[in-house]
Coordinates of N, CA, C and O in Angstrom, one line a residue:
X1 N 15.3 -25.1 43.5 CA 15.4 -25.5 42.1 C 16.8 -25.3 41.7 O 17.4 -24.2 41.7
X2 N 17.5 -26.7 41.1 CA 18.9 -26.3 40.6 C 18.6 -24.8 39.4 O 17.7 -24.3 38.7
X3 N 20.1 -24.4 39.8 CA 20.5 -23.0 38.6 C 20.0 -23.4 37.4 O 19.4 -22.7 36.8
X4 N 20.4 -25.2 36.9 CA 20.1 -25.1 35.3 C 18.4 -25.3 34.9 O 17.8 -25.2 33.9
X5 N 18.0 -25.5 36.1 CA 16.6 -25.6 35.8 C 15.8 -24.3 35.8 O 14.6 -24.5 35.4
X6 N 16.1 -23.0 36.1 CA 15.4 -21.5 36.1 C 15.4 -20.9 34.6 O 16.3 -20.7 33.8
X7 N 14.4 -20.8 34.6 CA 14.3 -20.4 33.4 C 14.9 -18.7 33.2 O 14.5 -18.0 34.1
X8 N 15.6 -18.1 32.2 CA 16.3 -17.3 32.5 C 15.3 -15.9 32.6 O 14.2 -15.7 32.2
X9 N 16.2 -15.0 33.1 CA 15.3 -13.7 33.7 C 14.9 -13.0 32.5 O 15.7 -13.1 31.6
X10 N 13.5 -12.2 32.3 CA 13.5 -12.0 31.3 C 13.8 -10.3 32.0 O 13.4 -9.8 33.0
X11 N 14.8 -9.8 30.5 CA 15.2 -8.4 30.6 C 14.1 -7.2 30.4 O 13.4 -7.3 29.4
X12 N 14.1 -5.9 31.6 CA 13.5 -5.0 31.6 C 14.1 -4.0 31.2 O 13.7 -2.9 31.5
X13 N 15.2 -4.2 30.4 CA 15.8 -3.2 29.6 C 15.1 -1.9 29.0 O 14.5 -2.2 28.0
X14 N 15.0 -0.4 29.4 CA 14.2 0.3 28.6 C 14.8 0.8 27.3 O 14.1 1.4 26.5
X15 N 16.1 0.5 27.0 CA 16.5 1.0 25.9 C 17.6 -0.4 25.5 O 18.4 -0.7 26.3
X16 N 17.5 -1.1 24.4 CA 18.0 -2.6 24.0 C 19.3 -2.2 24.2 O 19.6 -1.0 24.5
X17 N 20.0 -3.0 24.2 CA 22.2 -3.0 24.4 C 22.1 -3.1 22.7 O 21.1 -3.3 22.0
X18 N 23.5 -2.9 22.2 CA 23.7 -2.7 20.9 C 23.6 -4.1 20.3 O 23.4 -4.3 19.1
X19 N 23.9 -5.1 21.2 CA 24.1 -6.3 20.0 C 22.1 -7.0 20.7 O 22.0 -8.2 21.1
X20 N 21.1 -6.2 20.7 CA 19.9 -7.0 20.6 C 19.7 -7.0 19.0 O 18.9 -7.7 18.4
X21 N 20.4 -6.1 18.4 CA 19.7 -6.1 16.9 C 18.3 -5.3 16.7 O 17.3 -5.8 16.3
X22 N 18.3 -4.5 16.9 CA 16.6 -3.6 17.0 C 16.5 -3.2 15.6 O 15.3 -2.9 15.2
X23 N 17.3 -3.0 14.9 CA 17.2 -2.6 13.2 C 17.0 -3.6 12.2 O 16.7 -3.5 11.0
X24 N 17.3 -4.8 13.3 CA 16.9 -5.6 12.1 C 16.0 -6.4 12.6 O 15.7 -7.3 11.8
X25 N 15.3 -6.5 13.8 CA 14.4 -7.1 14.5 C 12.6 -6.1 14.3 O 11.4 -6.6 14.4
X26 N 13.1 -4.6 13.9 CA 12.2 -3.9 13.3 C 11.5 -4.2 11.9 O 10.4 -4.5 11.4
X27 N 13.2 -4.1 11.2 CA 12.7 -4.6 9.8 C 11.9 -5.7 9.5 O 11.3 -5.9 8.4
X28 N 11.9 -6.5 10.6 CA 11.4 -7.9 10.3 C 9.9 -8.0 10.8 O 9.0 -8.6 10.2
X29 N 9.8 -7.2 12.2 CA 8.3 -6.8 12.3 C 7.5 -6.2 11.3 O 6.5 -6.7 10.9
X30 N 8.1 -4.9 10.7 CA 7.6 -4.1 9.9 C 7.0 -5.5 8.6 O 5.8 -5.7 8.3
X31 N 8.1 -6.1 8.2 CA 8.1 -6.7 6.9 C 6.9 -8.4 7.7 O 6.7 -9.3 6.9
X32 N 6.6 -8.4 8.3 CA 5.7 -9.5 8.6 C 4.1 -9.1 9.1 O 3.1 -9.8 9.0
X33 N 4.3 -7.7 9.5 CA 3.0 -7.3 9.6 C 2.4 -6.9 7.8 O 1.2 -7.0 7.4
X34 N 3.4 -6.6 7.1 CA 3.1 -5.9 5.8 C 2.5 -7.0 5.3 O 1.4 -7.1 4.8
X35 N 3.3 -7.7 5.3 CA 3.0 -9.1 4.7 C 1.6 -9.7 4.9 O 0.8 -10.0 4.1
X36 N 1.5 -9.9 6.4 CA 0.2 -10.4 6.7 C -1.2 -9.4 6.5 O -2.3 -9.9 6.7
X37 N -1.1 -8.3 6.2 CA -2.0 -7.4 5.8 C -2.4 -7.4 4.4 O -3.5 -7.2 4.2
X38 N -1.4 -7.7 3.2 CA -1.5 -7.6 2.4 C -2.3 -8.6 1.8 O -3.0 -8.3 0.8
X39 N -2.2 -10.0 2.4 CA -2.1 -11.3 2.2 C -3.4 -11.4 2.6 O -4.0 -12.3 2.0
X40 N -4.4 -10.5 3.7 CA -5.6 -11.0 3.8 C -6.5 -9.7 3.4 O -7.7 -9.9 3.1
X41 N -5.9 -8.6 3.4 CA -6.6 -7.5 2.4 C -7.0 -7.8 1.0 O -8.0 -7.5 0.3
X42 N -5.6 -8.6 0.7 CA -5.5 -9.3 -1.1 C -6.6 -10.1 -0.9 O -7.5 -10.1 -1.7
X43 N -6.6 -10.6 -0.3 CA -7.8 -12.0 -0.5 C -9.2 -11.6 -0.3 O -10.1 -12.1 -0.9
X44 N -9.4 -10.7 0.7 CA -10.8 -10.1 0.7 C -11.3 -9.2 -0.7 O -12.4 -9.3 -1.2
X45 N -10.2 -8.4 -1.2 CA -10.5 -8.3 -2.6 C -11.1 -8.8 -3.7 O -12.1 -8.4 -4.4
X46 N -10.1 -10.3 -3.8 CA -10.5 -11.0 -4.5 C -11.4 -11.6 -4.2 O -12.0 -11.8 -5.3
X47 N -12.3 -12.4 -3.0 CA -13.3 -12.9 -2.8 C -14.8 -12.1 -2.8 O -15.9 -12.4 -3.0
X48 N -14.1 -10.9 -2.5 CA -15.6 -9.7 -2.7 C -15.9 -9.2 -4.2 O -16.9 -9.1 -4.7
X49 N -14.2 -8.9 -4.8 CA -14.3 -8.1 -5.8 C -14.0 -8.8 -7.0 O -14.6 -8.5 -8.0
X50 N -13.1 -9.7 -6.9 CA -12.3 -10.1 -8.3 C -11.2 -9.5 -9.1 O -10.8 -9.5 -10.3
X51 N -10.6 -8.8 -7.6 CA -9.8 -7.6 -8.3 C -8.2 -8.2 -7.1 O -8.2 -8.7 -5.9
X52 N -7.3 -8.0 -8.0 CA -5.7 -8.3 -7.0 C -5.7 -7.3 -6.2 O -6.3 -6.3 -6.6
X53 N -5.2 -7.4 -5.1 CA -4.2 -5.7 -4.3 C -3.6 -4.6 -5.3 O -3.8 -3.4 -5.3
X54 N -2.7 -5.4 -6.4 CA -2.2 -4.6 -7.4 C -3.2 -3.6 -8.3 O -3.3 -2.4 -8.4
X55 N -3.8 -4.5 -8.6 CA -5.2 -3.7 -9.5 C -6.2 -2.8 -8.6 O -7.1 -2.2 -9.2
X56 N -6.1 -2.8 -7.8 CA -7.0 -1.8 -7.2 C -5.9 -0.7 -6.5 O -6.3 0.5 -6.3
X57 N -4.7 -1.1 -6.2 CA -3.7 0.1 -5.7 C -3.6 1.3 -6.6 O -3.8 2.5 -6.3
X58 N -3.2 0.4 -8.5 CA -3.5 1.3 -9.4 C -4.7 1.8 -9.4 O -4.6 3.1 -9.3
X59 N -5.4 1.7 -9.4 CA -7.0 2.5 -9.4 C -7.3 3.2 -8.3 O -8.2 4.0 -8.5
X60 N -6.7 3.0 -6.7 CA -6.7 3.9 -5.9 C -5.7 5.2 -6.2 O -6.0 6.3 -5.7
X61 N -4.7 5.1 -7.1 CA -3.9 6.4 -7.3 C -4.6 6.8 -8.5 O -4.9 8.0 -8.1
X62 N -5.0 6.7 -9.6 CA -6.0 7.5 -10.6 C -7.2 7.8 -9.7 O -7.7 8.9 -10.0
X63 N -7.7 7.2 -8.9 CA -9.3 8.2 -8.2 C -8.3 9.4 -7.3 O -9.2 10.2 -6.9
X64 N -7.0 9.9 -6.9 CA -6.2 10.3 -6.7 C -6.2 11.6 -7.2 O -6.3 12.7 -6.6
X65 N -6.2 11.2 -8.9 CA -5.6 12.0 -9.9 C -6.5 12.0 -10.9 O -6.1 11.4 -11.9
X66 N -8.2 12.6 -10.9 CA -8.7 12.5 -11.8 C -8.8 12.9 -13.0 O -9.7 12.9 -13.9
X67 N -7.2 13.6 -12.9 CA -6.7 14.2 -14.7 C -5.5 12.9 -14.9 O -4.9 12.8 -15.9
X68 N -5.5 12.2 -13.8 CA -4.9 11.4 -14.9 C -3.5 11.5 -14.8 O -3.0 12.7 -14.7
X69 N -2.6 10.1 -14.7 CA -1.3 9.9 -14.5 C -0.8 9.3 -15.6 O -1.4 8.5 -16.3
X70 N 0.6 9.7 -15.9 CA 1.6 9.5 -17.0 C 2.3 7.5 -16.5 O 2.7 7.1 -15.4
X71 N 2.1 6.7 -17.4 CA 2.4 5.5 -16.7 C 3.7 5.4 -16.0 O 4.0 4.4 -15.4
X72 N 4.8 6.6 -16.2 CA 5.9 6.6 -15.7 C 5.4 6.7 -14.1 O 5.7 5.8 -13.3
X73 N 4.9 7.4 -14.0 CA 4.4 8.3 -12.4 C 3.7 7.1 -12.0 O 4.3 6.5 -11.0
X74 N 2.7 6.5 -12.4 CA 2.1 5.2 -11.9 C 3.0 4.3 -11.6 O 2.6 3.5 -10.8
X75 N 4.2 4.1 -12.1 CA 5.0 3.4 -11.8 C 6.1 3.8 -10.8 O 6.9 3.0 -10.3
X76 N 6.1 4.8 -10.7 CA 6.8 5.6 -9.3 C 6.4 5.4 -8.5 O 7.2 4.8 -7.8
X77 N 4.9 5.8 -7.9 CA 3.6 5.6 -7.3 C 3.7 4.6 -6.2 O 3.8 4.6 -5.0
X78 N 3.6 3.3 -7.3 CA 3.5 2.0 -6.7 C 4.1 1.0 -6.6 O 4.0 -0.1 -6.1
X79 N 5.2 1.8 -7.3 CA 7.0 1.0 -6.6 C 6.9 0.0 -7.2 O 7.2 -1.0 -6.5
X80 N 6.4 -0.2 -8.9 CA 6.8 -1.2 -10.0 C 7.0 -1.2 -11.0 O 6.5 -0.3 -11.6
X81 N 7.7 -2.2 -11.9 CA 8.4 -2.1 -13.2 C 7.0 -1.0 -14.3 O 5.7 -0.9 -14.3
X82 N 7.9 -0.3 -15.0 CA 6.7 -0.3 -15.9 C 6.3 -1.0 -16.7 O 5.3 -0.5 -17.3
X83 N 6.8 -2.7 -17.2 CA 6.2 -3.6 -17.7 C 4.5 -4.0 -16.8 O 3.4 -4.2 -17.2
X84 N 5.0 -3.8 -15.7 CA 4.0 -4.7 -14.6 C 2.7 -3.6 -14.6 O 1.6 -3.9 -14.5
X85 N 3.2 -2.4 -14.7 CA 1.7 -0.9 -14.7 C 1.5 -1.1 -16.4 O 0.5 -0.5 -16.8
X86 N 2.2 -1.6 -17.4 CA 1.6 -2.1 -18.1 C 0.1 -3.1 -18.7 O -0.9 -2.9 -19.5
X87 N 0.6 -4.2 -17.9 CA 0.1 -5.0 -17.9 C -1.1 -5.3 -17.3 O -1.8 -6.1 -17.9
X88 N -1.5 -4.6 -16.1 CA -2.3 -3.8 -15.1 C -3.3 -3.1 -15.9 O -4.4 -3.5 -15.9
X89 N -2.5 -1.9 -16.7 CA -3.4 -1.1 -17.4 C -3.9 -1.7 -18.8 O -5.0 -1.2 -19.1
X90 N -3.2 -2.6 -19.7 CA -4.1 -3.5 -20.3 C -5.0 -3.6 -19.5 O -5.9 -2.9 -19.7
X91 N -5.0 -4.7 -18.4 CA -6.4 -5.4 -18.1 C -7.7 -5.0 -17.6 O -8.8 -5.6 -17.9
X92 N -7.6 -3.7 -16.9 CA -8.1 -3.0 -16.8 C -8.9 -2.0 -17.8 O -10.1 -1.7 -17.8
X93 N -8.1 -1.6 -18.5 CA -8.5 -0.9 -19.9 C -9.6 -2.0 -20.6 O -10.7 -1.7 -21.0
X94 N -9.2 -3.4 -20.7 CA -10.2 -4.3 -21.0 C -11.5 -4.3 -20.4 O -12.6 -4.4 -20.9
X95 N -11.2 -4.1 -19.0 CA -12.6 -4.6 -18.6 C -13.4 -3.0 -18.3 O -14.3 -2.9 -17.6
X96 N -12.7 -2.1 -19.1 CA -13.4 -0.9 -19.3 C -13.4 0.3 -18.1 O -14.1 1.3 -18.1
X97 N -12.5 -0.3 -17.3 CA -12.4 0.6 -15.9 C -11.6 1.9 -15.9 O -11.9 2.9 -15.3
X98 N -10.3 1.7 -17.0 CA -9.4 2.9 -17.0 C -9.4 2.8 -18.7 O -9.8 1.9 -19.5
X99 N -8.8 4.3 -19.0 CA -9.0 4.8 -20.5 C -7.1 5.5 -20.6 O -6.7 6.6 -20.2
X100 N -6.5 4.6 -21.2 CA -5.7 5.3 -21.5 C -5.7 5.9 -22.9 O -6.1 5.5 -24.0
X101 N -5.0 7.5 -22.4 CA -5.3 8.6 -23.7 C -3.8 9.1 -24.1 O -3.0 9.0 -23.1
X102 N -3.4 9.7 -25.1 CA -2.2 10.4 -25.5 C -1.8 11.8 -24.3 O -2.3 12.8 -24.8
X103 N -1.5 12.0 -23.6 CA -0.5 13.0 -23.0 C -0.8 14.5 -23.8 O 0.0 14.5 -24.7
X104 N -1.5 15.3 -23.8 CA -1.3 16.4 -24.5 C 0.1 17.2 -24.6 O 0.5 17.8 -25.6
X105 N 0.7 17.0 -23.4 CA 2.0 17.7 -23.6 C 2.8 16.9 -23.7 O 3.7 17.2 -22.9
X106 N 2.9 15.6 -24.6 CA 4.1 14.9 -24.4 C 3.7 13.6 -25.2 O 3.5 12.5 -24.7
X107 N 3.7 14.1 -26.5 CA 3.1 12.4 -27.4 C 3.6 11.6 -27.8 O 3.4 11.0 -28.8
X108 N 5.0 11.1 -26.7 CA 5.6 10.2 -26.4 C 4.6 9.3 -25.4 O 4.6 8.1 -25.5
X109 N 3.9 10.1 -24.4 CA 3.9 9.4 -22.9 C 2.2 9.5 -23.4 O 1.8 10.3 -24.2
X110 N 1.3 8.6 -22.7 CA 0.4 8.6 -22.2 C -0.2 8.8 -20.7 O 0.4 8.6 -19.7
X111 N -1.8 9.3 -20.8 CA -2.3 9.2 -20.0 C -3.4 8.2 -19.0 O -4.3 7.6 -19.5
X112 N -3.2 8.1 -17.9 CA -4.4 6.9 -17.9 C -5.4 7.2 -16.8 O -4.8 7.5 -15.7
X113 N -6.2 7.1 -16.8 CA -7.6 7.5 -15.8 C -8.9 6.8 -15.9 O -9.3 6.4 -17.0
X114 N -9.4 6.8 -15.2 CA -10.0 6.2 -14.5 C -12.0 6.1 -15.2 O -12.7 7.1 -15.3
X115 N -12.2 5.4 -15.4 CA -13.3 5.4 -16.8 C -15.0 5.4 -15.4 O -15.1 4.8 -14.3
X116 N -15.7 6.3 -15.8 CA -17.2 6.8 -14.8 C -17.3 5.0 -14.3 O -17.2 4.8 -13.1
X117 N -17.4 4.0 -15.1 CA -17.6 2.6 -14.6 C -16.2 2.0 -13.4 O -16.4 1.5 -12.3
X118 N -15.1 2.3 -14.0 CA -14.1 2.3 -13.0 C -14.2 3.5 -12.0 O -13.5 3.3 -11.0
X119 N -14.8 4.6 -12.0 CA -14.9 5.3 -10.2 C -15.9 4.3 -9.5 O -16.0 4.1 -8.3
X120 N -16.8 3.7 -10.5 CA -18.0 3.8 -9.1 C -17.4 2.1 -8.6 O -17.4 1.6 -7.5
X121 N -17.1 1.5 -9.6 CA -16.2 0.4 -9.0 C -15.5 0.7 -7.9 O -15.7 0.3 -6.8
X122 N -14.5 1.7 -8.3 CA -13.6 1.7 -7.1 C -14.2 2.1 -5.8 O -13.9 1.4 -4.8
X123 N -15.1 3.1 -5.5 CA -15.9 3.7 -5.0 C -16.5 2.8 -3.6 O -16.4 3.0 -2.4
X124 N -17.1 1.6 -4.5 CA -17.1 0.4 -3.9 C -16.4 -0.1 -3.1 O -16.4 -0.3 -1.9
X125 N -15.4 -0.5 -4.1 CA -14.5 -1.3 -3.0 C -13.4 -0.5 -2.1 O -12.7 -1.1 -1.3
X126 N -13.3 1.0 -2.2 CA -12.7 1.7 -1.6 C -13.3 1.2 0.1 O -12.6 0.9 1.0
X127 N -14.6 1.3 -0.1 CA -15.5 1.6 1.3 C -14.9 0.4 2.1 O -14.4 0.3 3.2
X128 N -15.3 -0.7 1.2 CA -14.7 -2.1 2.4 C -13.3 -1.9 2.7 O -12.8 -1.9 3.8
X129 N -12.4 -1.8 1.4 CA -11.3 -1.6 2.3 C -11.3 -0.9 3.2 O -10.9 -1.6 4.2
X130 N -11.6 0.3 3.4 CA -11.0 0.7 4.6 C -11.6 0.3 5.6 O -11.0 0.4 6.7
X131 N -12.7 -0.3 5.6 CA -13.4 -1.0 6.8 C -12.4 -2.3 7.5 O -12.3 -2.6 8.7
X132 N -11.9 -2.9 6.6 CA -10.8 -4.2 6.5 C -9.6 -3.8 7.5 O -9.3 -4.0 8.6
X133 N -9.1 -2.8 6.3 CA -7.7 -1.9 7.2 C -8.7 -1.7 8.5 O -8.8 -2.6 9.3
X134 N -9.4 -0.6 8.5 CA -9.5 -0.2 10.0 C -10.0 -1.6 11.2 O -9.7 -1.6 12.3
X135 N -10.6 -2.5 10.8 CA -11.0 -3.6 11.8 C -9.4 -4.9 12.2 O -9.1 -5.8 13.1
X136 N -8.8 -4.3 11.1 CA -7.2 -5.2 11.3 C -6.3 -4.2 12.3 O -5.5 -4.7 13.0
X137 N -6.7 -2.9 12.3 CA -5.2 -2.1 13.3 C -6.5 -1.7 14.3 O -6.6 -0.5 14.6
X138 N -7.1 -2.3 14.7 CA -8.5 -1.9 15.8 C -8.0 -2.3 17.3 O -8.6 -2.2 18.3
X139 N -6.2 -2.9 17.1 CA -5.7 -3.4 18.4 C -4.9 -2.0 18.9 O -4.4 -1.9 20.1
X140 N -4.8 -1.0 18.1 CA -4.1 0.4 18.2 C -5.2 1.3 18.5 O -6.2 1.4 17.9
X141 N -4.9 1.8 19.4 CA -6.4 3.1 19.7 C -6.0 4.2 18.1 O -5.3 3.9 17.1
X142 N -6.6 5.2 18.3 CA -6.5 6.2 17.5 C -5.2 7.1 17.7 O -4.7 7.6 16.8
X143 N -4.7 7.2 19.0 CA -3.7 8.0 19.2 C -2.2 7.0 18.9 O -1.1 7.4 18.8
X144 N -2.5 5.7 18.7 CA -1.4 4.9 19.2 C -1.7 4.6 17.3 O -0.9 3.8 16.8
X145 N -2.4 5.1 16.6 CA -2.2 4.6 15.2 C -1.5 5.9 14.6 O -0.8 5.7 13.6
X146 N -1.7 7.3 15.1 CA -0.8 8.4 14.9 C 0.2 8.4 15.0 O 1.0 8.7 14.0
X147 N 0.6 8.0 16.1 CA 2.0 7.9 17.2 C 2.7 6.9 15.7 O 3.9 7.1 15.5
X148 N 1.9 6.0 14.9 CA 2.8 4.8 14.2 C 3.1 5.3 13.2 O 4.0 5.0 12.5
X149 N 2.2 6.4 12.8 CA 2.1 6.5 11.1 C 3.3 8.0 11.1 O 4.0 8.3 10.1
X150 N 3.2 8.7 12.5 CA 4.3 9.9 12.4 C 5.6 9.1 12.1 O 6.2 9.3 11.1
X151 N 6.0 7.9 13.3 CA 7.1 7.6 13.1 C 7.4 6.6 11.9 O 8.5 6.1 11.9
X152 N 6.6 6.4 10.9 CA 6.4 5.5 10.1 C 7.0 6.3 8.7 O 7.7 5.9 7.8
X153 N 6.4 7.6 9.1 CA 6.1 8.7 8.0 C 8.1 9.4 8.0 O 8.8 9.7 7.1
X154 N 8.3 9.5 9.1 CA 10.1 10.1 9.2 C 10.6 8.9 8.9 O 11.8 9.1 8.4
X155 N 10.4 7.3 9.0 CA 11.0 6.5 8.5 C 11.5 6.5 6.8 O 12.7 6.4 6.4
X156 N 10.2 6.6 6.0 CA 9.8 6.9 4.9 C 10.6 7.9 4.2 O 11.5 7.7 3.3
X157 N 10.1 9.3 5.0 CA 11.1 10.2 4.3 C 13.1 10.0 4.7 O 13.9 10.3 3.9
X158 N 13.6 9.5 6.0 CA 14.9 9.1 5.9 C 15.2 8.3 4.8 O 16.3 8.6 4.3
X159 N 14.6 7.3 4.2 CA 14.9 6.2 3.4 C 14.8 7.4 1.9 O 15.5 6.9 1.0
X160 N 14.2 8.4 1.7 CA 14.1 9.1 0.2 C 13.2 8.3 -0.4 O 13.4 7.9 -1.5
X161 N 12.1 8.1 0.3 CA 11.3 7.2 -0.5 C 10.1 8.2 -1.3 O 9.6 9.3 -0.8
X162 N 9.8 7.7 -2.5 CA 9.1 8.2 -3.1 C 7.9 8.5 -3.0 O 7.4 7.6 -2.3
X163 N 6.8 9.7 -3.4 CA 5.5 10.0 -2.9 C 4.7 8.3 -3.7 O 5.1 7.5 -4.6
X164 N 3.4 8.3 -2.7 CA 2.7 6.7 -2.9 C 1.8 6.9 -2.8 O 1.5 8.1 -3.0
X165 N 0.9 6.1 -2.3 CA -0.4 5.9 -2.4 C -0.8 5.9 -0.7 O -1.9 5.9 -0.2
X166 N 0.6 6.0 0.1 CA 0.7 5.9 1.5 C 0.8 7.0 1.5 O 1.4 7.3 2.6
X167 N 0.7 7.8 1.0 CA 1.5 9.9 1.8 C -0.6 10.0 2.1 O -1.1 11.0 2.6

């Protein structure tokens, strides 16, 4: 077979040379799996529940905190504007799931938690999610989803990233 016709060798490299790019060939894995998890977690939500990823993230960190979080913290939390955990907790507050109340120590700030109708909601949909999550990383054994979440977890803290809904 002419030279130009071989298809080229593929490398058994155990550790990449500096110019493969591994830091940004990570980031891109990391950011395409996140993506595609969200994208079909989100949608099982909404087709089972009627509820966004967003709207149930917030209601996963109040069943968290059943005294209840300051909207600043909720917005720490979940790594968005506090317009947006606004808006969130309007809608929610509407449909009777969370109760926001005055802050006793601080009647500037409010509190917001999670209303007996919003636990057993969540309650609910807690259980499929994790069935969802767990049947999507079911290609990782148990030791090999450890092994992801330790190095996942020193990633996290290198970057100074804030406590979530992932700790």
């Amino acid at each position: 077979m002419p030279a130009a016709a071989r298809k080229p060798a593929v490398s058994l490299r155990a550790v990449p040379a500096p110019d493969d790019h591994v830091a940004l060939r990570v980031w891109l894995r990391l950011l395409a799996c996140s993506t595609q998890l969200q994208a079909e977690i989100g949608g099982r939500l909404r087709a089972a529940h009627g509820i966004t990823l967003a709207r149930f993230d917030l209601m996963a960190q109040l069943a968290r905190f059943p005294q209840g979080l300051r909207m600043v913290e909720l917005s720490r939390r979940l790594l968005m504007t506090g317009a947006n955990v606004t808006l969130l907790t309007d809608q929610l507050e509407g449909e009777k799931l969370v109760r926001r109340m005055p802050d006793p120590d601080d009647g500037r700030a409010y509190l917001v938690r999670l209303t007996p109708k919003g636990r057993r909601q969540f309650d609910t949909m807690a259980v499929q999610h994790e069935s969802w999550v767990r049947a999507r990383l079911a290609g990782l054994d148990l030791a090999e989803q450890s092994r992801l979440l330790a190095l996942l977890t020193r990633l996290k803290d290198s970057l100074g990233l804030p406590a979530s809904h992932a700790d």
